[in-house]
Short mmCIF file of C-alpha atoms and ligand atoms in Angstrom, two decimals:
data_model
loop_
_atom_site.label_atom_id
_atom_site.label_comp_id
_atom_site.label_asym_id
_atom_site.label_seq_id
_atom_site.Cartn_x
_atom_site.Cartn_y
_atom_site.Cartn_z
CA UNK A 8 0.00 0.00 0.00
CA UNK A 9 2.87 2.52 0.80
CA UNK A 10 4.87 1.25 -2.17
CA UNK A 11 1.71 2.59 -4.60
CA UNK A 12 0.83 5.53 -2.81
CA UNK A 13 4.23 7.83 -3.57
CA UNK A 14 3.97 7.73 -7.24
CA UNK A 15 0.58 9.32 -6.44
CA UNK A 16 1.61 11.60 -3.99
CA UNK A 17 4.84 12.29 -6.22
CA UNK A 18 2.21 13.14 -9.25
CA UNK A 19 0.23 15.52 -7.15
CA UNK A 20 3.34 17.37 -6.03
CA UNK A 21 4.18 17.76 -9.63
CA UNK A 22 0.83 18.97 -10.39
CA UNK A 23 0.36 21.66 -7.44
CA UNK A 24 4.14 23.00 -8.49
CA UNK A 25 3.05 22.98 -12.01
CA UNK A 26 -0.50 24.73 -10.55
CA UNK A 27 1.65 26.93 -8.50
CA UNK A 28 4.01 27.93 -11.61
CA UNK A 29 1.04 28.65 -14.20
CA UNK A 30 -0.90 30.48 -11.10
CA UNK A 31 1.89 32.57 -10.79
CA UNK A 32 2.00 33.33 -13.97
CA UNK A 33 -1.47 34.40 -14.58
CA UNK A 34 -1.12 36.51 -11.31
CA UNK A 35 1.46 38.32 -13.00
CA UNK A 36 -0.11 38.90 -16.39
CA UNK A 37 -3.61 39.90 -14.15
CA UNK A 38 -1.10 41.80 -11.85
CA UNK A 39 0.68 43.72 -14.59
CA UNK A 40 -2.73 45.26 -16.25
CA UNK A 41 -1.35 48.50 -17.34
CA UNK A 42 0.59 48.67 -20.31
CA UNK A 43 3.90 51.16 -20.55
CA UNK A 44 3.60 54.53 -19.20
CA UNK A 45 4.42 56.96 -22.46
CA UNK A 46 5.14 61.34 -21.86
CA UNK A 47 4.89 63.01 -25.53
CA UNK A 48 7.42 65.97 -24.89
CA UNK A 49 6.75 68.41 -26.01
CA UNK A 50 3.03 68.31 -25.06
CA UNK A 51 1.48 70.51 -27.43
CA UNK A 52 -0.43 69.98 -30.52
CA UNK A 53 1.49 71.84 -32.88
CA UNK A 54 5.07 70.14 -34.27
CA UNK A 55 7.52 71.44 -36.17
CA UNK A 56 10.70 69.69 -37.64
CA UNK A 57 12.13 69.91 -34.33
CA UNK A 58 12.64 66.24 -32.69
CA UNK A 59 10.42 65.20 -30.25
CA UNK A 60 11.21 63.08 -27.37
CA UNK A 61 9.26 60.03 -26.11
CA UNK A 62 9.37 58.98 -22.86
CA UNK A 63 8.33 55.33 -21.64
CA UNK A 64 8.34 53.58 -18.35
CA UNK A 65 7.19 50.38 -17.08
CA UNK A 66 7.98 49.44 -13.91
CA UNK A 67 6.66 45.85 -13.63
CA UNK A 68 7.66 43.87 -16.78
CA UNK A 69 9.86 45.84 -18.40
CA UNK A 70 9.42 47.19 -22.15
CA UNK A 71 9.04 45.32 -24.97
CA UNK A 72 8.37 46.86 -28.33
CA UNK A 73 8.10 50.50 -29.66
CA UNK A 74 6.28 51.47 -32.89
CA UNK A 75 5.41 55.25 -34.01
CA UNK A 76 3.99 56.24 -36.77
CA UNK A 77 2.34 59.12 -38.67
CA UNK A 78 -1.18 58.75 -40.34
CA UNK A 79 -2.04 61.51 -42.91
CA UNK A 80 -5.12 61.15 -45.30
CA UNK A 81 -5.24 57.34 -44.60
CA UNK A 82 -1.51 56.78 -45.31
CA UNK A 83 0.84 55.37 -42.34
CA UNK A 84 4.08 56.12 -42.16
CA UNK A 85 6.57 54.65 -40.00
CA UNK A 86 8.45 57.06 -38.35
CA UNK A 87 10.61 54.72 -35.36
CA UNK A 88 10.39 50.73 -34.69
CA UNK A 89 12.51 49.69 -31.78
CA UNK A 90 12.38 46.10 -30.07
CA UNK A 91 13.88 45.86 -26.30
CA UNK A 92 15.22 42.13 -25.65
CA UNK A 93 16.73 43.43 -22.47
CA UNK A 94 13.20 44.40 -21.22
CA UNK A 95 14.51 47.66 -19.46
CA UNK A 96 12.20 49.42 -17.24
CA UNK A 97 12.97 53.03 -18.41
CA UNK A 98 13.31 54.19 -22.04
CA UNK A 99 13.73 57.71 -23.88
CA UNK A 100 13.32 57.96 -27.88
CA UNK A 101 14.36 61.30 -29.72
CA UNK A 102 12.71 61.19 -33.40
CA UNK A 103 11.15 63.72 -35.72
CA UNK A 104 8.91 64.40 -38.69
CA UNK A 105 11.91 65.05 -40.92
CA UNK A 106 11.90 62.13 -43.21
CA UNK A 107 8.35 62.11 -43.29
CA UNK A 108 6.98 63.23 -46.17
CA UNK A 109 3.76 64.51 -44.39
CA UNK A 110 1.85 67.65 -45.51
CA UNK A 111 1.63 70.30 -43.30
CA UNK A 112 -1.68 70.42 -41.32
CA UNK A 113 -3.20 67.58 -39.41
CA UNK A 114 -2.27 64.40 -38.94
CA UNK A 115 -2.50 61.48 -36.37
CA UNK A 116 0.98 60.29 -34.35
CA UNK A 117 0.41 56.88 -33.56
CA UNK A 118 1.96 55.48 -30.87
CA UNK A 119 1.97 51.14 -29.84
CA UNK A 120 4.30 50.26 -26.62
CA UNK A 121 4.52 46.77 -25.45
CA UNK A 122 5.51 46.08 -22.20
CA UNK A 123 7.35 42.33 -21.29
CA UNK A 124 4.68 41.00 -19.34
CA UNK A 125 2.97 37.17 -20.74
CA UNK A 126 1.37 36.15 -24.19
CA UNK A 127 3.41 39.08 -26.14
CA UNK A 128 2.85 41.59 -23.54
CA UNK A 129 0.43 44.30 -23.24
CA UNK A 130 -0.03 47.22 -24.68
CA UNK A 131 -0.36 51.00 -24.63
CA UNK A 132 -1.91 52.75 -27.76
CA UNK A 133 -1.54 56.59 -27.86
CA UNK A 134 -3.28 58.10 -30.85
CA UNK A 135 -2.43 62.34 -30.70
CA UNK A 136 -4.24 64.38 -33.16
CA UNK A 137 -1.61 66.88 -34.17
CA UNK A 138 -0.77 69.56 -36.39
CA UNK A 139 2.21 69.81 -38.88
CA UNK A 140 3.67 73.02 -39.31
CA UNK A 141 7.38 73.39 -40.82
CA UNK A 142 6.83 77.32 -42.15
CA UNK A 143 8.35 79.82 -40.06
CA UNK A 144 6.24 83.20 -38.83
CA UNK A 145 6.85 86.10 -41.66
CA UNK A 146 8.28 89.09 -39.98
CA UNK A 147 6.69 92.46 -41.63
CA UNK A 148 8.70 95.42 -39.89
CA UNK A 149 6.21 98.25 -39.88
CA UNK A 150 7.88 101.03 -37.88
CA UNK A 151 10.92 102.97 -39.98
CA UNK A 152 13.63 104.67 -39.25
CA UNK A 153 14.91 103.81 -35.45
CA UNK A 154 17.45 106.54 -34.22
CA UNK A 155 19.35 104.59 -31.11
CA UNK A 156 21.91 106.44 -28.96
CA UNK A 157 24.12 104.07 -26.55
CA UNK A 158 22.30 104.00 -23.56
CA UNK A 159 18.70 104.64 -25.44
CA UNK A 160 15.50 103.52 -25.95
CA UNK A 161 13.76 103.21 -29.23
CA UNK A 162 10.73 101.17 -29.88
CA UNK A 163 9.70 98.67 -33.62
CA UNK A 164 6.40 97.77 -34.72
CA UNK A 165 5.58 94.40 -36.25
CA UNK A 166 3.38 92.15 -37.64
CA UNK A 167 3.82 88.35 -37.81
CA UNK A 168 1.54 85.90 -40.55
CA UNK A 169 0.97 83.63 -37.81
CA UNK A 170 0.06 83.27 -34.29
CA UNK A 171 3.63 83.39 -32.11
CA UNK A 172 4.35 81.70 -28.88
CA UNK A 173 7.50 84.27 -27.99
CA UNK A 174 8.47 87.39 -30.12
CA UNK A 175 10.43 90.91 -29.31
CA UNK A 176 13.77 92.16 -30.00
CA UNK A 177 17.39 90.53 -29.21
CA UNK A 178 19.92 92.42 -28.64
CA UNK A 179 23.37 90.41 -28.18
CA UNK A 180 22.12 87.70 -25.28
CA UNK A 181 19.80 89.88 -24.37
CA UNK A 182 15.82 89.53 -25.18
CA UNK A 183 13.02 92.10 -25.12
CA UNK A 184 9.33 90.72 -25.15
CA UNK A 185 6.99 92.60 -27.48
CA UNK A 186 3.49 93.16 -26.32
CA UNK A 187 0.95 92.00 -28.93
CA UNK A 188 -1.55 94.73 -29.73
CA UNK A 189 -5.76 94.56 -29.74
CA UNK A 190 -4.84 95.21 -33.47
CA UNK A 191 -2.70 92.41 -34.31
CA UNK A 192 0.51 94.47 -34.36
CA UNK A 193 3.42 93.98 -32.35
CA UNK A 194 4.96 96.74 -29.87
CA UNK A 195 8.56 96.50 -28.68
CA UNK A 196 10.62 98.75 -26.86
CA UNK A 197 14.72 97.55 -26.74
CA UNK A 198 17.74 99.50 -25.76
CA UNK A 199 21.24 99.96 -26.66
CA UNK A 200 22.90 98.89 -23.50
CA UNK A 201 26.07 100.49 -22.46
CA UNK A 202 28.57 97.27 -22.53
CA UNK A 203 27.62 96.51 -25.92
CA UNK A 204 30.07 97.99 -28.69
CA UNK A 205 29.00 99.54 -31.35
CA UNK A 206 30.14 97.48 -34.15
CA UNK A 207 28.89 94.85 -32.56
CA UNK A 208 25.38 96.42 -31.67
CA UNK A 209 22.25 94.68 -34.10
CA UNK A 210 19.28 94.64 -32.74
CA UNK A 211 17.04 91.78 -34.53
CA UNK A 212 13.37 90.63 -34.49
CA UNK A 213 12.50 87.54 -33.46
CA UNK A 214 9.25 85.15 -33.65
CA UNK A 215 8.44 81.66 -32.65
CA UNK A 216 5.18 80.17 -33.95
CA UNK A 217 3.01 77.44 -31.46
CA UNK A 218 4.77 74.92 -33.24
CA UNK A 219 8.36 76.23 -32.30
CA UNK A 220 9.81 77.08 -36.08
CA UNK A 221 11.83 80.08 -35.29
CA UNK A 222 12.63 82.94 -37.49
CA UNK A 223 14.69 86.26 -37.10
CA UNK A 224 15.02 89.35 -38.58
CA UNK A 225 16.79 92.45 -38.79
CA UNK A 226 15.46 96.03 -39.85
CA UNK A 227 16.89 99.48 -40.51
CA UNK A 228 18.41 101.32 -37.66
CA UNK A 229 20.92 104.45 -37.24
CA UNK A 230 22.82 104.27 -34.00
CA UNK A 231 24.57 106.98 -31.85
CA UNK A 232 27.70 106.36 -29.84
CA UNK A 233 28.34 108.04 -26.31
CA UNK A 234 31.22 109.01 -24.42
CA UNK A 235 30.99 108.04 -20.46
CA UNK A 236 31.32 110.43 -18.61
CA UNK A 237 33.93 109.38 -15.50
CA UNK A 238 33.27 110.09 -12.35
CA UNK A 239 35.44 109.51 -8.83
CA UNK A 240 33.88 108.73 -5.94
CA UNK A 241 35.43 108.70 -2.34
CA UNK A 242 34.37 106.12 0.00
CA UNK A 243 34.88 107.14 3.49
CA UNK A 244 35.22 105.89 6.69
CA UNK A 245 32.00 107.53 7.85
CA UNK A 246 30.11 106.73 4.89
CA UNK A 247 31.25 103.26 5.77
CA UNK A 248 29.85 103.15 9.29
CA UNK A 249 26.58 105.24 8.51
CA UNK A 250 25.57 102.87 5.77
CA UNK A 251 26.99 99.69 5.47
CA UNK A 252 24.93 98.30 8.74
CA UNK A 253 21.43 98.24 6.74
CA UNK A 254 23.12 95.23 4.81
CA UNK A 255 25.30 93.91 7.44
CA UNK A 256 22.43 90.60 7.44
CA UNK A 257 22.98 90.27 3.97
CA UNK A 258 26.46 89.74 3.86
CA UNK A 259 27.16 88.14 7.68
CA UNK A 260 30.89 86.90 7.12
CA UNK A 261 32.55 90.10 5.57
CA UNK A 262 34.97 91.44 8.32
CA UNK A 263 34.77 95.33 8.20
CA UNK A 264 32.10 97.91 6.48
CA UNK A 265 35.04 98.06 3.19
CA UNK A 266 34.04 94.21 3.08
CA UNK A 267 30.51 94.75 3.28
CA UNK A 268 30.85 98.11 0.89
CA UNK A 269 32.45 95.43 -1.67
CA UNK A 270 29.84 93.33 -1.18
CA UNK A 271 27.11 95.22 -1.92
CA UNK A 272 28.16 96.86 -4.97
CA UNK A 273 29.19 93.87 -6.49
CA UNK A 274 26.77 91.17 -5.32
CA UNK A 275 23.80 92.95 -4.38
CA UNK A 276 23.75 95.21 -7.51
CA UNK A 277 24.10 92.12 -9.75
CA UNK A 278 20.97 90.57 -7.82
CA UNK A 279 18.81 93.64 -7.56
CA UNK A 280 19.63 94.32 -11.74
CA UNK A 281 18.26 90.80 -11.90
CA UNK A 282 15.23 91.48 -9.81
CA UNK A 283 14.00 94.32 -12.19
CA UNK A 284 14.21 91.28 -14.78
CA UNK A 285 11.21 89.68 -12.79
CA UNK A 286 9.47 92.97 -12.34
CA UNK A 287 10.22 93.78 -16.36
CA UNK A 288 7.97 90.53 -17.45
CA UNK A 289 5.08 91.60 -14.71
CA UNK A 290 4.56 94.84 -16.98
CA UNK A 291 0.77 94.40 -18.44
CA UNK A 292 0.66 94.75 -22.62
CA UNK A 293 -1.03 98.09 -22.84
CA UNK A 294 0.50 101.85 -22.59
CA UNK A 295 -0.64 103.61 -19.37
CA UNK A 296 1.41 106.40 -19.77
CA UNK A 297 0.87 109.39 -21.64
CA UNK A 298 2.91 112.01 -23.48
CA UNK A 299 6.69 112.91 -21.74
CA UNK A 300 7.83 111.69 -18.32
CA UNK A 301 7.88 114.46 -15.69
CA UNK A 302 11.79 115.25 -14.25
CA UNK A 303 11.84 115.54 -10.66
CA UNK A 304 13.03 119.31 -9.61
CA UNK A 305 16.37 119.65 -8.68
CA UNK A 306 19.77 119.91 -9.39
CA UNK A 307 21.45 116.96 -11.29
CA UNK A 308 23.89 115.34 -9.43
CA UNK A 309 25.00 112.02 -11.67
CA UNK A 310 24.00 111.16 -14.77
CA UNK A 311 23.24 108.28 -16.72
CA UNK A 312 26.12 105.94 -17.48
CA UNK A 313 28.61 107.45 -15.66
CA UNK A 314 31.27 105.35 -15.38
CA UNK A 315 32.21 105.25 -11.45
CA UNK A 316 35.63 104.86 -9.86
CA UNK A 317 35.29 104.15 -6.12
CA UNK A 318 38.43 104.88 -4.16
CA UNK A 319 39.55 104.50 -0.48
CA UNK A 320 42.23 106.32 1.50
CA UNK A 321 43.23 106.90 -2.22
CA UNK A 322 43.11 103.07 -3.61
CA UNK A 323 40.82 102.42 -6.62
CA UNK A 324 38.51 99.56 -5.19
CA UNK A 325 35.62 99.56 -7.58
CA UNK A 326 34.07 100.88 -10.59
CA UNK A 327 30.37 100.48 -11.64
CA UNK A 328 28.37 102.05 -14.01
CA UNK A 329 25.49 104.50 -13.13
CA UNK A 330 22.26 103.34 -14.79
CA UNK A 331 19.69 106.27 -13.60
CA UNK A 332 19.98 109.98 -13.23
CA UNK A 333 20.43 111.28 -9.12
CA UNK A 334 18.51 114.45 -8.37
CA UNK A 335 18.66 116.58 -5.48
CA UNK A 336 17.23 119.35 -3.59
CA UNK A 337 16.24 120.18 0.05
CA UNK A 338 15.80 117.16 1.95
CA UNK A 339 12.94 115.00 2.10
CA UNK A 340 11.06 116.80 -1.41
CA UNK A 341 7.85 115.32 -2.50
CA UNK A 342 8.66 112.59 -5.18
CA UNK A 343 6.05 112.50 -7.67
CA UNK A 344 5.17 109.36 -10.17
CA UNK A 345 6.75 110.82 -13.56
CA UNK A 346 3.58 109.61 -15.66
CA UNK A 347 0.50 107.15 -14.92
CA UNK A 348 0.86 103.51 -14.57
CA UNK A 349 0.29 100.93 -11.93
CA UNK A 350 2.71 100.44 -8.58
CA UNK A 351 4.58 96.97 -8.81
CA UNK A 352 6.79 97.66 -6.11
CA UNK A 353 7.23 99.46 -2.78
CA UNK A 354 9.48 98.46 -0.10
CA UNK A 355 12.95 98.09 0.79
CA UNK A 356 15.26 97.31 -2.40
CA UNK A 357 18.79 96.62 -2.03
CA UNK A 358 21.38 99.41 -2.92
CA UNK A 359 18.16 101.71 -4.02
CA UNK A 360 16.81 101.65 -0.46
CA UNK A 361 13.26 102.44 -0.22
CA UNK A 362 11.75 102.48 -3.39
CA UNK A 363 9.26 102.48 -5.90
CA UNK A 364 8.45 101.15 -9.11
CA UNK A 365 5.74 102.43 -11.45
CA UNK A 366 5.01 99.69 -14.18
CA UNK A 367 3.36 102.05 -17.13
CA UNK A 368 2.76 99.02 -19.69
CA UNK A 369 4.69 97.82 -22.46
CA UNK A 370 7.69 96.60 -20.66
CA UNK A 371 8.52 100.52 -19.43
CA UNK A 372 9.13 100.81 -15.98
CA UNK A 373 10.25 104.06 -13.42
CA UNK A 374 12.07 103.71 -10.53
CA UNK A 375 12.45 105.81 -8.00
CA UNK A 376 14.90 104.84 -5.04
CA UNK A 377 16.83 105.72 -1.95
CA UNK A 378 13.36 107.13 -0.10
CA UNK A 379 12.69 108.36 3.61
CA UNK A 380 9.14 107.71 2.99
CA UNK A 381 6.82 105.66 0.80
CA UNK A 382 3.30 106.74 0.55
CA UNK A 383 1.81 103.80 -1.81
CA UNK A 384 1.48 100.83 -1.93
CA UNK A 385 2.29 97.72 -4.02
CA UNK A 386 -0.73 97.24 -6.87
CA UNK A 387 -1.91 100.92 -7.11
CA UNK A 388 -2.78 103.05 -9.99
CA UNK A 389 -1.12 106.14 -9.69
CA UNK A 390 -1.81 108.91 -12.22
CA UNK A 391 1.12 111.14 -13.69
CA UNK A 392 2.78 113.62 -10.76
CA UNK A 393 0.31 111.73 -7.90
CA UNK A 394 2.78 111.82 -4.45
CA UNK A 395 4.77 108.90 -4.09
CA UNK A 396 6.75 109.20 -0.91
CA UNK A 397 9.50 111.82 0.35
CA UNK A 398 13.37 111.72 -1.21
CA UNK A 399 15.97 110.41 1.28
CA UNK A 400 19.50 108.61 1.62
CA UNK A 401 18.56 104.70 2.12
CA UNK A 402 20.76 101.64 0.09
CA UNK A 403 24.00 102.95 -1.04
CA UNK A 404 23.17 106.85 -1.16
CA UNK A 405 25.62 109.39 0.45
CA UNK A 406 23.34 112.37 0.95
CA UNK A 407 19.17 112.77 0.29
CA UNK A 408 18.63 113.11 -3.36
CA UNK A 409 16.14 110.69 -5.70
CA UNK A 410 17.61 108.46 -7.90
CA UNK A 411 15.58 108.17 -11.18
CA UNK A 412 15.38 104.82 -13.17
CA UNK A 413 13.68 104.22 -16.36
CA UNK A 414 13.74 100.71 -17.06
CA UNK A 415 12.80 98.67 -20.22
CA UNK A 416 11.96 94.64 -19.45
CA UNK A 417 15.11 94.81 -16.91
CA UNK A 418 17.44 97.15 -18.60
CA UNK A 419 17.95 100.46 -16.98
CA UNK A 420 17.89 102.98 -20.19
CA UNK A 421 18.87 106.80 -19.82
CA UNK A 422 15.77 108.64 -18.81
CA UNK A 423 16.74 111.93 -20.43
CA UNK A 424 15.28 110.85 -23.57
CA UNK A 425 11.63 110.14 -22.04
CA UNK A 426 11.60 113.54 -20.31
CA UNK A 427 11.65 115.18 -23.44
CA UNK A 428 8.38 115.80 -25.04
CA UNK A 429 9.54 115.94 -29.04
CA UNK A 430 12.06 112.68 -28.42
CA UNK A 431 9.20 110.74 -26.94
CA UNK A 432 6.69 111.93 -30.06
CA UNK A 433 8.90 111.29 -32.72
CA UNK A 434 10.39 108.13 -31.66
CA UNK A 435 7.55 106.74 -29.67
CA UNK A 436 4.30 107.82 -29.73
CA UNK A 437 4.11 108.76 -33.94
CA UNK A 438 5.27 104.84 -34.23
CA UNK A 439 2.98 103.28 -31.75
CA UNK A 440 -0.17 105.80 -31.99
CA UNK A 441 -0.38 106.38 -28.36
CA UNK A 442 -2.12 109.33 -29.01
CA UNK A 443 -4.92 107.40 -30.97
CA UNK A 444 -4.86 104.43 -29.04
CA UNK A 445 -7.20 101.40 -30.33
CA UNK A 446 -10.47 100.72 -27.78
CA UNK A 447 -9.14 99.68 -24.64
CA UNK A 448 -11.22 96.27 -23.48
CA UNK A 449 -13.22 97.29 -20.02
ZN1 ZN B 501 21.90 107.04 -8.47
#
């Protein structure tokens, strides 16, 4: 009896393993449900010749199979077939619509991933209604003749044949957003800035359409060159000691007030010239201002671009350049907003102290720094000459005057040009029409 029984017992053991094996198995395949996860990058339904980039995971059995293709008026074109024997988990594919010869306008990317999982593994299908577009915006330069001193402003009117995800000016590295018009047309102010030579000064439009084709182009210009001025300025020991603790917490391991002096005009200006970056791209796309800027009365006590020496007990320690015009009269004079806009800053702001800025639309900006007293607040409208706050000596100010910023999507510009009435009708307002503006949406 016990002799017959183990080839019985042997057989069920062989079964239940075999039971065990398959059960497994079906576990898995039931367990593993979801096919590969795919990311379409970039996600947007417009594509241009530039490659896309597919990402796929699949965490449980691994990948298996890739295919992508592009269907167009029933036709299917391959455009990538890959096959994964290693079964990794992770996988990026980089391909493109180059060799495809689609039409431009719609067409469906098809997308089949297999992961490794049982019975030829299961799948994900992606089908993306897209649309092809390989043609570039068409740049129409509508503005003429743009007169650009070193250190200016001037401003170029555009139209593009296509709706543009970025457009504006560059300028070397440097990029200034245009503000699309009710109209169509584009508005965009640029500068000259100071550490760019002259030969090497070309300012050129650019445009980039939903599906990312890029285009730039340039336009006439006439350009005038300026001589900095130089100024020397003497850092003393008192100056040192009245104003260097305000920014003692910002710079906690320099050793002496010269340290901190350092400091702050190097590190701190960088990082506050960055800030006005950030406040630059707040700017809302319509003019608020009207006609010139309004100067501040008072004597002129720097001037724009002056090229600063810094010296103490006789040793050259620094030189910056002055980007705003410094105006003084008696202490504590009423400081008035130099045209109408909207207030998109008012507090405590590095080297300028207290100060405000007026954002009047378009990318233009005022600035008004080193204040005793600030009498609005952040996300007013002010209208043109409305009180602002009282002049003063806080930041990196030796005496009570205002300094004066005008500042175009981050780039301090000289203002001397906006304070004058026939500069800012001939080169501004006759090419934008800010005296006939279009109907302002309520
Ligand atoms: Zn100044």
């Amino acid at each position: 009896m016990t002799h017959k029984g183990g080839p019985i017992r042997g057989k069920m053991l062989a079964l239940l393993i075999i039971a065990l094996v398959v059960g497994g198995g079906i576990f898995l395949v039931v367990r593993d449900k979801e096919g590969p996860v795919l990311t379409l990058i970039p996600d947007s339904p417009y594509v241009s010749l530039r490659p896309l980039v597919l990402e796929l995971k699949d965490e449980q059995s691994g990948l298996r199979s890739l295919e992508i293709s592009a269907i167009q008026k029933e036709k299917e074109i391959t455009l990538l077939a890959r096959d994964y024997p290693e079964r990794p988990r992770h996988g990026s594919e980089t391909f493109s619509l180059k060799q495809a010869p689609l039409a431009e306008g719609p067409f469906i990317l098809r997308i089949l991933a297999k992961d490794g999982s049982f019975l030829g593994g299961k799948g994900t299908l992606r089908e993306y209604s897209l649309n092809f577009d390989r043609t570039p915006p068409v740049i129409s330069v509508l503005s003429r003749t743009h007169n650009v001193r070193q250190g200016g402003s001037a401003v170029v009117v555009f139209s593009l044949s296509e709706q543009a995800a970025v457009a504006g000016v560059r300028v070397g590295e440097r990029k200034f957003p245009a503000f699309k018009q009710p109209s169509g047309n584009y508005f965009c102010f640029f500068g000259f800035p100071f550490e760019i030579k002259k030969d090497t000064f070309q300012p050129l439009v650019f445009a980039e359409d939903l599906a990312g084709n890029q285009v730039e182009g340039g336009f006439y210009f006439n350009i005038r060159v300026e001589k900095q001025r130089q100024d020397r300025i003497n850092i003393s020991d008192q100056f040192l000691n009245a104003k260097m603790p305000q920014f003692k917490n910002d710079f906690p391991d320099a050793k002496n007030p010269l340290e901190v002096f350092l400091k702050v005009n190097q590190v701190l200006r960088v990082k506050n010239r960055q800030m006005l970056f950030d406040y630059g791209a707040k700017s809302v796309s319509e003019p608020l201002w009207q006609g010139a800027f309004l100067r501040q009365p008072g004597a002129t006590m720097a001037t724009f671009g002056d090229l600063r020496s810094y010296y103490y007990q006789g040793r050259k320690i620094d030189s910056q350049t002055h980007l705003g015009v410094d105006i003084a009269s008696v202490a504590q004079s009423p400081i008035k907003a130099a045209n109408s806009g909207r207030v998109i800053f008012a507090g405590f702001f590095g080297i300028y102290g207290s100060c405000v800025i007026v954002d009047h639309g378009l990318g233009l900006q005022t600035l008004y720094g080193h204040l005793t007293r600030i009498d609005v607040s952040e996300g007013q409208e002010v209208k043109k000459n409305v009180l602002l706050g009282t002049s003063g000596a806080t930041g990196m100010a030796g005496g009570d005057h205002l300094h004066f910023g005008i500042i175009l999507s981050g780039l301090p510009v000289d203002p001397i040009e906006w304070w004058d009435p026939n500069w800012v009708k001939n080169n501004i307002e006759d090419k934008i029409g800010v005296n006939n503006p279009p109907e302002r949406k309520k």
